[in-house]
PDB file of C-alpha atoms in Angstrom:
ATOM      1  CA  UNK A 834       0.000   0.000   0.000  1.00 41.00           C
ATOM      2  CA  UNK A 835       1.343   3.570  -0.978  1.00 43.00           C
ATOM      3  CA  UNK A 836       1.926   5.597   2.272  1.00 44.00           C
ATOM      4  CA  UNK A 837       1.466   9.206   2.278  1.00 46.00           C
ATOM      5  CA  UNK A 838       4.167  11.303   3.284  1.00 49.00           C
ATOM      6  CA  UNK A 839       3.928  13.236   6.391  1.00 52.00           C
ATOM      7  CA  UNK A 840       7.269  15.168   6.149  1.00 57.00           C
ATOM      8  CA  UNK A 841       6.327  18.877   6.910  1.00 57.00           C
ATOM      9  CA  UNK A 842       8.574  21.886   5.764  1.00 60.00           C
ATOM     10  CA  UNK A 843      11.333  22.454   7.833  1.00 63.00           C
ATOM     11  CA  UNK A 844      10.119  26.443   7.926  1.00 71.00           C
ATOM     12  CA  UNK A 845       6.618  25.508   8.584  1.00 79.00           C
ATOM     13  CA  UNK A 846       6.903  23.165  11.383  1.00 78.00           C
ATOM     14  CA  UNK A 847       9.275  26.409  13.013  1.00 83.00           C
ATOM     15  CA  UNK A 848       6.912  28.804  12.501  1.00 88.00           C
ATOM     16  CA  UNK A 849       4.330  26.657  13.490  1.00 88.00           C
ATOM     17  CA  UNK A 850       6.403  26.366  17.146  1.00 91.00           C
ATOM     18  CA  UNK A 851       7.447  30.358  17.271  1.00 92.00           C
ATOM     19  CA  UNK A 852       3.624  31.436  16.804  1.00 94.00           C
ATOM     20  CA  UNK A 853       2.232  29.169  19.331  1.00 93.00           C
ATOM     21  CA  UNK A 854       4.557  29.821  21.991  1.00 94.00           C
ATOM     22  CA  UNK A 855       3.923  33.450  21.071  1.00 95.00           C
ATOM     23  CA  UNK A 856       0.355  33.159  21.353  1.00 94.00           C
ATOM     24  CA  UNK A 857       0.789  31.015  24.653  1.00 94.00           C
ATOM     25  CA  UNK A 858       3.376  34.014  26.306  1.00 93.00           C
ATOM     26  CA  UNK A 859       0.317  36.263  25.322  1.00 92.00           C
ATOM     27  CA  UNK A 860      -2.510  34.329  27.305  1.00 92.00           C
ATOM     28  CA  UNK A 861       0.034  33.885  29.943  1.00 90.00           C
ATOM     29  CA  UNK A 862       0.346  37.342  30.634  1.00 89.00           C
ATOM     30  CA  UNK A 863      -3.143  38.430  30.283  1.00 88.00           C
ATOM     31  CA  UNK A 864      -3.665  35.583  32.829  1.00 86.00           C
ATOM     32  CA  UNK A 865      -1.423  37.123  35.504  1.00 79.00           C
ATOM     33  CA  UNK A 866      -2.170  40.740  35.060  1.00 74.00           C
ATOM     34  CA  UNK A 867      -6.135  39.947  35.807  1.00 72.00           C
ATOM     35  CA  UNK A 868      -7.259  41.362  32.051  1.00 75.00           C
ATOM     36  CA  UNK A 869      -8.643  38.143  31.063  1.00 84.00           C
ATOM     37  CA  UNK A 870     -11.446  37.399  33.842  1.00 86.00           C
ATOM     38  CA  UNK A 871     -14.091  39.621  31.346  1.00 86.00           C
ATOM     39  CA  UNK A 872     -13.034  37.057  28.615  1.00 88.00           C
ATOM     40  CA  UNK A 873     -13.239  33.927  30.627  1.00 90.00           C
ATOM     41  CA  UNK A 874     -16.756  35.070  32.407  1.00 89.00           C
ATOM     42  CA  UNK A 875     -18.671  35.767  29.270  1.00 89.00           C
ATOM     43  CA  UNK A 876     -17.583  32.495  27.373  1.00 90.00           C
ATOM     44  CA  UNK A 877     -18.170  30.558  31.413  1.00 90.00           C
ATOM     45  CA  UNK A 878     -21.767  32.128  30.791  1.00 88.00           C
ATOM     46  CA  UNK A 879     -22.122  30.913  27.411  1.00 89.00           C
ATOM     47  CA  UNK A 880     -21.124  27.493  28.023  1.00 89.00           C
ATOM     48  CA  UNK A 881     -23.449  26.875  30.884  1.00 86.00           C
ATOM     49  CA  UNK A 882     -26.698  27.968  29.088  1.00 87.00           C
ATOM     50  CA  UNK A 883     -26.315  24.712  27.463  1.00 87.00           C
ATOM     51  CA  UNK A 884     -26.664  22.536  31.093  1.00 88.00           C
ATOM     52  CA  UNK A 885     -28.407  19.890  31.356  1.00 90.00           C
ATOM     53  CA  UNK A 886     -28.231  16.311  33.129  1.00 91.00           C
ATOM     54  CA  UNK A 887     -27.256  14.963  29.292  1.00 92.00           C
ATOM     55  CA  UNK A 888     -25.183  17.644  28.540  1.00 93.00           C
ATOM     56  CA  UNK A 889     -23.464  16.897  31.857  1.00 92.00           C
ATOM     57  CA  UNK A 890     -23.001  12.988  31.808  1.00 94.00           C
ATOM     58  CA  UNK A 891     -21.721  13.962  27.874  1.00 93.00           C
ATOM     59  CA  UNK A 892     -18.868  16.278  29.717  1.00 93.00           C
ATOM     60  CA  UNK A 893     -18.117  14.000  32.210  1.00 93.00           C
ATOM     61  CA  UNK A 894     -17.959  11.572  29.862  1.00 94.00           C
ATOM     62  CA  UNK A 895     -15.351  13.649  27.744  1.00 93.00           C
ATOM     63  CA  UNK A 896     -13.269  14.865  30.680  1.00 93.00           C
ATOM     64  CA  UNK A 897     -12.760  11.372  31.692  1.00 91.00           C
ATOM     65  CA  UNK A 898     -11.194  10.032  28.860  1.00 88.00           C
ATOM     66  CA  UNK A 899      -9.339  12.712  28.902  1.00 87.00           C
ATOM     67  CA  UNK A 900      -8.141  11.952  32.605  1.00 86.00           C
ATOM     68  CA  UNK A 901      -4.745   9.834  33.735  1.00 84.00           C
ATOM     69  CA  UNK A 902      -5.821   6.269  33.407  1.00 87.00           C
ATOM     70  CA  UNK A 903      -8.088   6.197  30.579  1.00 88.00           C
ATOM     71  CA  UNK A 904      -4.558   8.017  28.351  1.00 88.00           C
ATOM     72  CA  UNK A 905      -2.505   6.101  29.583  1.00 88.00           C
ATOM     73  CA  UNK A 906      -4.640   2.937  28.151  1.00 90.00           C
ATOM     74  CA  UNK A 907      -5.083   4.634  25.024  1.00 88.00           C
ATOM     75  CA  UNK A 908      -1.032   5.284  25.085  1.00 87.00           C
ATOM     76  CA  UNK A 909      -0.529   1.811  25.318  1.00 88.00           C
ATOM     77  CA  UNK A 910      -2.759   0.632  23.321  1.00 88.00           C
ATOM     78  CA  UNK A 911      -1.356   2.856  20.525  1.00 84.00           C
ATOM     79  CA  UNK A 912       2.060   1.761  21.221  1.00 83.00           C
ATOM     80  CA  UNK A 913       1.150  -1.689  21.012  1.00 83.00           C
ATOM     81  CA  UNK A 914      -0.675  -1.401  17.638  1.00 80.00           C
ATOM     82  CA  UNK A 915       2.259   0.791  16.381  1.00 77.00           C
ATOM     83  CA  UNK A 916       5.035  -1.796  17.659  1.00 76.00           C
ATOM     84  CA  UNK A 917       3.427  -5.032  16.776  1.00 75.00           C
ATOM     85  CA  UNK A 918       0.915  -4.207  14.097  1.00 69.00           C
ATOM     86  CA  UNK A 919       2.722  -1.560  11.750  1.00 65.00           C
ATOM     87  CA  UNK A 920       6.270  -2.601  13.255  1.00 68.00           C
ATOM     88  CA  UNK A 921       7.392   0.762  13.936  1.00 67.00           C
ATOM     89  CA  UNK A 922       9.840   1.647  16.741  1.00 73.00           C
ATOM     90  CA  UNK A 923      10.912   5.166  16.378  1.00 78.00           C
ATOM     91  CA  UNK A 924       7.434   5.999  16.384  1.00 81.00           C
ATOM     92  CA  UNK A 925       6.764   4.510  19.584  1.00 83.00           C
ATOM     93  CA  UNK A 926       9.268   6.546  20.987  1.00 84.00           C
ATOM     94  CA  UNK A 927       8.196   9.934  19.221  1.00 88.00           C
ATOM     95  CA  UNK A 928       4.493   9.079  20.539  1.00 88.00           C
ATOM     96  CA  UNK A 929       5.869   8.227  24.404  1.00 88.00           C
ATOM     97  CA  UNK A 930       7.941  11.403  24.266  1.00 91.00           C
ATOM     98  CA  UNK A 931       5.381  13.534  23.080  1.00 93.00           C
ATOM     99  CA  UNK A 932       2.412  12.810  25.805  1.00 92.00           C
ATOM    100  CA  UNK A 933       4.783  11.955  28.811  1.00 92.00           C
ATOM    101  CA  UNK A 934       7.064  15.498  28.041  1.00 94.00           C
ATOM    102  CA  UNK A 935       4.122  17.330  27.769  1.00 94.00           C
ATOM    103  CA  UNK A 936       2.195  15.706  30.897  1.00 93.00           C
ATOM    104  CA  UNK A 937       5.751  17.141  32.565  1.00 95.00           C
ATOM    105  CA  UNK A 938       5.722  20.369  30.797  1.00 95.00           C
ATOM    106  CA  UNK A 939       2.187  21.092  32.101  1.00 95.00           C
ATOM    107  CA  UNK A 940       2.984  20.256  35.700  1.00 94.00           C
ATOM    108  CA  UNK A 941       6.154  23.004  35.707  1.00 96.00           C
ATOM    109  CA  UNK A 942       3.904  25.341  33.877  1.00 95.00           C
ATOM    110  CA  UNK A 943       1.433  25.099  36.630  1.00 94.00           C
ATOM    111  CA  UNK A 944       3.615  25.460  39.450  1.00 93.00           C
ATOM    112  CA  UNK A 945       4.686  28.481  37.710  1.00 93.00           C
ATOM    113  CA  UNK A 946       1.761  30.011  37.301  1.00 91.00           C
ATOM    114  CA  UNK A 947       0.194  28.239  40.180  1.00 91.00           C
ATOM    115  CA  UNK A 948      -3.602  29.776  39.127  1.00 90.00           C
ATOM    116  CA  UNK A 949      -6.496  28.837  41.030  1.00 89.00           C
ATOM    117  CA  UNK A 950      -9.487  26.968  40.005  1.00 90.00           C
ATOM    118  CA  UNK A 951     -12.894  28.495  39.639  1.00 87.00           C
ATOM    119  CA  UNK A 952     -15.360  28.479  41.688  1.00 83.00           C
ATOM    120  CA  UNK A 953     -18.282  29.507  40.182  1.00 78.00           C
ATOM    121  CA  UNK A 954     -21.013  26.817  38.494  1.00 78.00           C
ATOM    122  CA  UNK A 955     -18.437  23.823  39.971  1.00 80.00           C
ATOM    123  CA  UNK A 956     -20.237  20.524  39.024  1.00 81.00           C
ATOM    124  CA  UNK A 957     -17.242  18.463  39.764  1.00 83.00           C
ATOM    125  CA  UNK A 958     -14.214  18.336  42.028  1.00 81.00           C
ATOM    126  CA  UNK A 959     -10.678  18.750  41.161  1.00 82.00           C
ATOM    127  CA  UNK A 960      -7.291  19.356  42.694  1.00 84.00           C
ATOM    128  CA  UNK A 961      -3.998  20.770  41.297  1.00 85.00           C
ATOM    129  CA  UNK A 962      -3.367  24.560  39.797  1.00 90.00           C
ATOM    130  CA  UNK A 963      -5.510  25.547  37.226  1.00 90.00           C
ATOM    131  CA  UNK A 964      -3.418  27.141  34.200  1.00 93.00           C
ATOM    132  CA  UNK A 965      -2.646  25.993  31.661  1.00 93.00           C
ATOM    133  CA  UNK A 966      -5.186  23.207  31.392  1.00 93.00           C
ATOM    134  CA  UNK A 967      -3.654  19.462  31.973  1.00 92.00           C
ATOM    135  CA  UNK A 968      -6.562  18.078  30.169  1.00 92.00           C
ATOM    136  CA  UNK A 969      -6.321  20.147  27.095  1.00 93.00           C
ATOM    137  CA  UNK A 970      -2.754  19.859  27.146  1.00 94.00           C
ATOM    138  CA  UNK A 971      -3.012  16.453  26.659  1.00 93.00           C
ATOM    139  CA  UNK A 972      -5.944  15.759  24.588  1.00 93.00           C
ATOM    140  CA  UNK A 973      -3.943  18.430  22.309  1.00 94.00           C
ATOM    141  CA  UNK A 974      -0.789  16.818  22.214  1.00 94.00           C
ATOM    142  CA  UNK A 975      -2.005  12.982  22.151  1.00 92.00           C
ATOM    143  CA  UNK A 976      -4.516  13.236  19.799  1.00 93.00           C
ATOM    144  CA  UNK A 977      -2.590  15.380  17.204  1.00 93.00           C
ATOM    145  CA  UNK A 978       0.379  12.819  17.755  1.00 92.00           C
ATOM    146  CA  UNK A 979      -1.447  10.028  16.528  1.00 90.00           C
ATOM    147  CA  UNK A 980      -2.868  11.586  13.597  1.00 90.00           C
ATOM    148  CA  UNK A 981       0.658  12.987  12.313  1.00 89.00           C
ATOM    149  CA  UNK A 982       1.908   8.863  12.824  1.00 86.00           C
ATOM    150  CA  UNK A 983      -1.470   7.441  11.474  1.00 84.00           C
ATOM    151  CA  UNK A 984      -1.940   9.571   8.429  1.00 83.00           C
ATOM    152  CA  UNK A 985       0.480   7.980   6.306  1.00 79.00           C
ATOM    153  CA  UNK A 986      -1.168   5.123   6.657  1.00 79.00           C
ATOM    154  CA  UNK A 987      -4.253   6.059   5.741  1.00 81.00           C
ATOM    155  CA  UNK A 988      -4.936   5.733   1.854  1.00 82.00           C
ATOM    156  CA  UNK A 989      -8.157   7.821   0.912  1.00 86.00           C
ATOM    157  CA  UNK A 990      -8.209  11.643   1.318  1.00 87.00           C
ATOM    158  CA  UNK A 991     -11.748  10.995   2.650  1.00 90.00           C
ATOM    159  CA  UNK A 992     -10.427   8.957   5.314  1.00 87.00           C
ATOM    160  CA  UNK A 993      -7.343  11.760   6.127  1.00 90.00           C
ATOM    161  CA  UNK A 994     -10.422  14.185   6.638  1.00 92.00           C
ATOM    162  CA  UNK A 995     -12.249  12.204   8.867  1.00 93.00           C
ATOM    163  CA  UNK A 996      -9.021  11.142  11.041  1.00 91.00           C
ATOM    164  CA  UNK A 997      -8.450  15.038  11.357  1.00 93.00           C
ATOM    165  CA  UNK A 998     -11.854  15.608  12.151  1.00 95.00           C
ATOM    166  CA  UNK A 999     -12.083  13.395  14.756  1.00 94.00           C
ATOM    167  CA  UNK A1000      -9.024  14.180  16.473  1.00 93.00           C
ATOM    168  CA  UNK A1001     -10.120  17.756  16.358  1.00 94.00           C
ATOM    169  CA  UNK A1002     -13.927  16.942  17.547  1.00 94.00           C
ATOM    170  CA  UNK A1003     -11.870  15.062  20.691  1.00 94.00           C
ATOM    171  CA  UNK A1004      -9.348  17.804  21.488  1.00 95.00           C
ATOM    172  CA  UNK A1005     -12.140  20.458  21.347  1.00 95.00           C
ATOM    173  CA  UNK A1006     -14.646  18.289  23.329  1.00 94.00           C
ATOM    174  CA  UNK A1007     -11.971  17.299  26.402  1.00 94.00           C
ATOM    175  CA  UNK A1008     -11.567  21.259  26.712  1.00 93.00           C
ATOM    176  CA  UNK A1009     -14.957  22.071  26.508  1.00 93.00           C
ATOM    177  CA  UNK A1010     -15.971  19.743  29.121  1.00 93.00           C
ATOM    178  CA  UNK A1011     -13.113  21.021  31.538  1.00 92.00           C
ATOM    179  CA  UNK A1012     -15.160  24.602  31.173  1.00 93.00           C
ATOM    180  CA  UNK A1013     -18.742  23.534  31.233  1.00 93.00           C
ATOM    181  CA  UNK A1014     -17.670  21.237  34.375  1.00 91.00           C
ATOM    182  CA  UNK A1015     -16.481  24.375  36.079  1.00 89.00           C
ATOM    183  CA  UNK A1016     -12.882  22.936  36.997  1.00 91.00           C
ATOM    184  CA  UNK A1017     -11.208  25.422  34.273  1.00 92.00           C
ATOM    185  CA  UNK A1018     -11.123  29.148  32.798  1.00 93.00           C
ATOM    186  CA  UNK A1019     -11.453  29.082  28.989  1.00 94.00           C
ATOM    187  CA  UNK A1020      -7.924  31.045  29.455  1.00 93.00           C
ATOM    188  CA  UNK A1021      -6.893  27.434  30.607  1.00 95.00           C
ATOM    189  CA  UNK A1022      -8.172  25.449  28.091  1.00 95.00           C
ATOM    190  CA  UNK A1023      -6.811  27.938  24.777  1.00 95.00           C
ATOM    191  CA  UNK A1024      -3.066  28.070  27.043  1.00 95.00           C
ATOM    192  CA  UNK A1025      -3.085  24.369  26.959  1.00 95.00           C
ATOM    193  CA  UNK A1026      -3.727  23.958  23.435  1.00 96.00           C
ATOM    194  CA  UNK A1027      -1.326  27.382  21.876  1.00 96.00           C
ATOM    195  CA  UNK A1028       1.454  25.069  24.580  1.00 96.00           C
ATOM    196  CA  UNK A1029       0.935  21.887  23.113  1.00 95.00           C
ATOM    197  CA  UNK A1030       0.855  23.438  19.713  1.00 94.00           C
ATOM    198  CA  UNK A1031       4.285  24.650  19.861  1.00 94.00           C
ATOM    199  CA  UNK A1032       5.670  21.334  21.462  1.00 95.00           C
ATOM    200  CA  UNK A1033       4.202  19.713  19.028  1.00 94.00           C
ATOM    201  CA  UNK A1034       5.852  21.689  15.903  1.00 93.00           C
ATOM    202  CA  UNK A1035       9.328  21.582  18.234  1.00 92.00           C
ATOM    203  CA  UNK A1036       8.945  17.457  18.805  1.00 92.00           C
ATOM    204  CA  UNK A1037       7.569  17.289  14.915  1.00 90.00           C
ATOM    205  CA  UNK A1038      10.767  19.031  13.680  1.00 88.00           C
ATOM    206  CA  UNK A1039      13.392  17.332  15.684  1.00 87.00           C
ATOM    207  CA  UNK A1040      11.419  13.984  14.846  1.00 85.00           C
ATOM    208  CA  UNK A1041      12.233  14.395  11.382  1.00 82.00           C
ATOM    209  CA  UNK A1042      15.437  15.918  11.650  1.00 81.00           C
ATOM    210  CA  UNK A1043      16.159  12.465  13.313  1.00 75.00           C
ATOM    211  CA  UNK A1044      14.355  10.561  10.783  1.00 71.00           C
ATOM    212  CA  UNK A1045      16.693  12.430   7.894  1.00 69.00           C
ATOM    213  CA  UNK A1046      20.515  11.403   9.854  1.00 70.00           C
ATOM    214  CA  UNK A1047      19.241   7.868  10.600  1.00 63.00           C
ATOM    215  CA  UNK A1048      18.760   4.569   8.309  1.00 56.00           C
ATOM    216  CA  UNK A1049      15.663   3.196   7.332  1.00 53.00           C
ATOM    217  CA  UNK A1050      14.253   0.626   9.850  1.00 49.00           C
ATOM    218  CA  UNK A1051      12.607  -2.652   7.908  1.00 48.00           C
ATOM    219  CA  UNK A1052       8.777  -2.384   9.186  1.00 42.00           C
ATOM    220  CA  UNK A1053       7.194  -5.983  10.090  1.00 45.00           C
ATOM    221  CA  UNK A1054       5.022  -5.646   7.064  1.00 41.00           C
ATOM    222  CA  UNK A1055       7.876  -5.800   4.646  1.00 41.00           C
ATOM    223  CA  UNK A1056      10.475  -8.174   6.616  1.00 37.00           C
TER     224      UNK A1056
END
């Protein structure tokens, strides 16, 4: 089967890193001079119109698979599929890398920041600093991850739009339900993603700067 390439331009996957982290630095600040509770209030307000006991199970639903235990099942899972189905290795790696660095990256960022939950419309409990979102950082990185390793494999454009959809329809849906559950600003939830966004593009470009110095590996499909 023909395998898409998934090489992105070495300028592109830089830029891609600079404006993100730009963006993030941005929210960051407007997060610890105060300027951003007006922002965060009105789209609070907005998201909780939409309450309801389905509405909420849905969230919960969401922010749990977004949660420790239910990644880390979908991590290995992945890795599993990627080792012993498609035979990859330096995948693996890239994929274990990218969620566990930025699982780390989010717990320095919030002792840095060390923001406070809200406290308004609180449907569920949770523990921990509140910016930049873990969740959303996560979801972000994990999700996007598996699409840039799985979209080579993929054959039909059709099916490249609906992997991308779907990974986008997850990352916005674990962030959503971190708002509507009351455990995170929206300021959260948009730091986590602009964070992962340029770890991402850095991981991304080093990944294939790797890829470029090193041999080909034989994949279990061809040995």
């Amino acid at each position: 089967m023909k395998q898409t390439q998934t090489k992105l331009p070495v300028s592109l996957a830089l830029l891609t890193c600079a404006v993100c982290a730009l963006v993030f630095g941005l929210i960051s600040l407007w997060v610890s001079d105060q300027q951003v509770r007006y922002f965060d209030l009105r789209i609070i307000t907005a998201v909780h119109q939409l309450e309801s006991p389905a509405m909420t199970r849905i969230m919960e639903f969401f922010t749990t698979i977004g949660s420790e235990v239910p990644v880390f099942i979908i991590l290995l899972i992945a890795m599993f599929v990627l080792y012993r189905v498609l035979g990859h290795r330096r995948e693996l790696l890239f994929l274990a890398i990218t969620v566990l660095g930025s699982v780390l990256l989010n717990m320095v960022l919030k002792m840095l920041f060390r923001r406070e939950r809200p406290e308004i419309n609180r449907i569920i409990e949770a523990n921990g600093y509140s910016f930049p979102s873990g969740h959303s950082m996560t979801a972000f990185t994990m999700y996007v991850a598996l699409t840039f390793l799985i979209w080579k494999h993929v054959p039909s454009r059709l099916g490249r739009i609906l992997l991308v959809a779907v990974s986008a329809l997850l990352i916005v849906t674990i962030g959503t339900s971190r708002i509507y559950l009351g455990v995170h600003y929206p300021s959260d939830v948009l730091g986590g993603y602009f964070m992962s966004g340029s770890w991402m593009a850095a991981c991304i470009w080093f990944y294939q700067r790797y890829e470029e110095r090193m041999p080909p590996l034989r994949s279990k499909s061809t040995a």
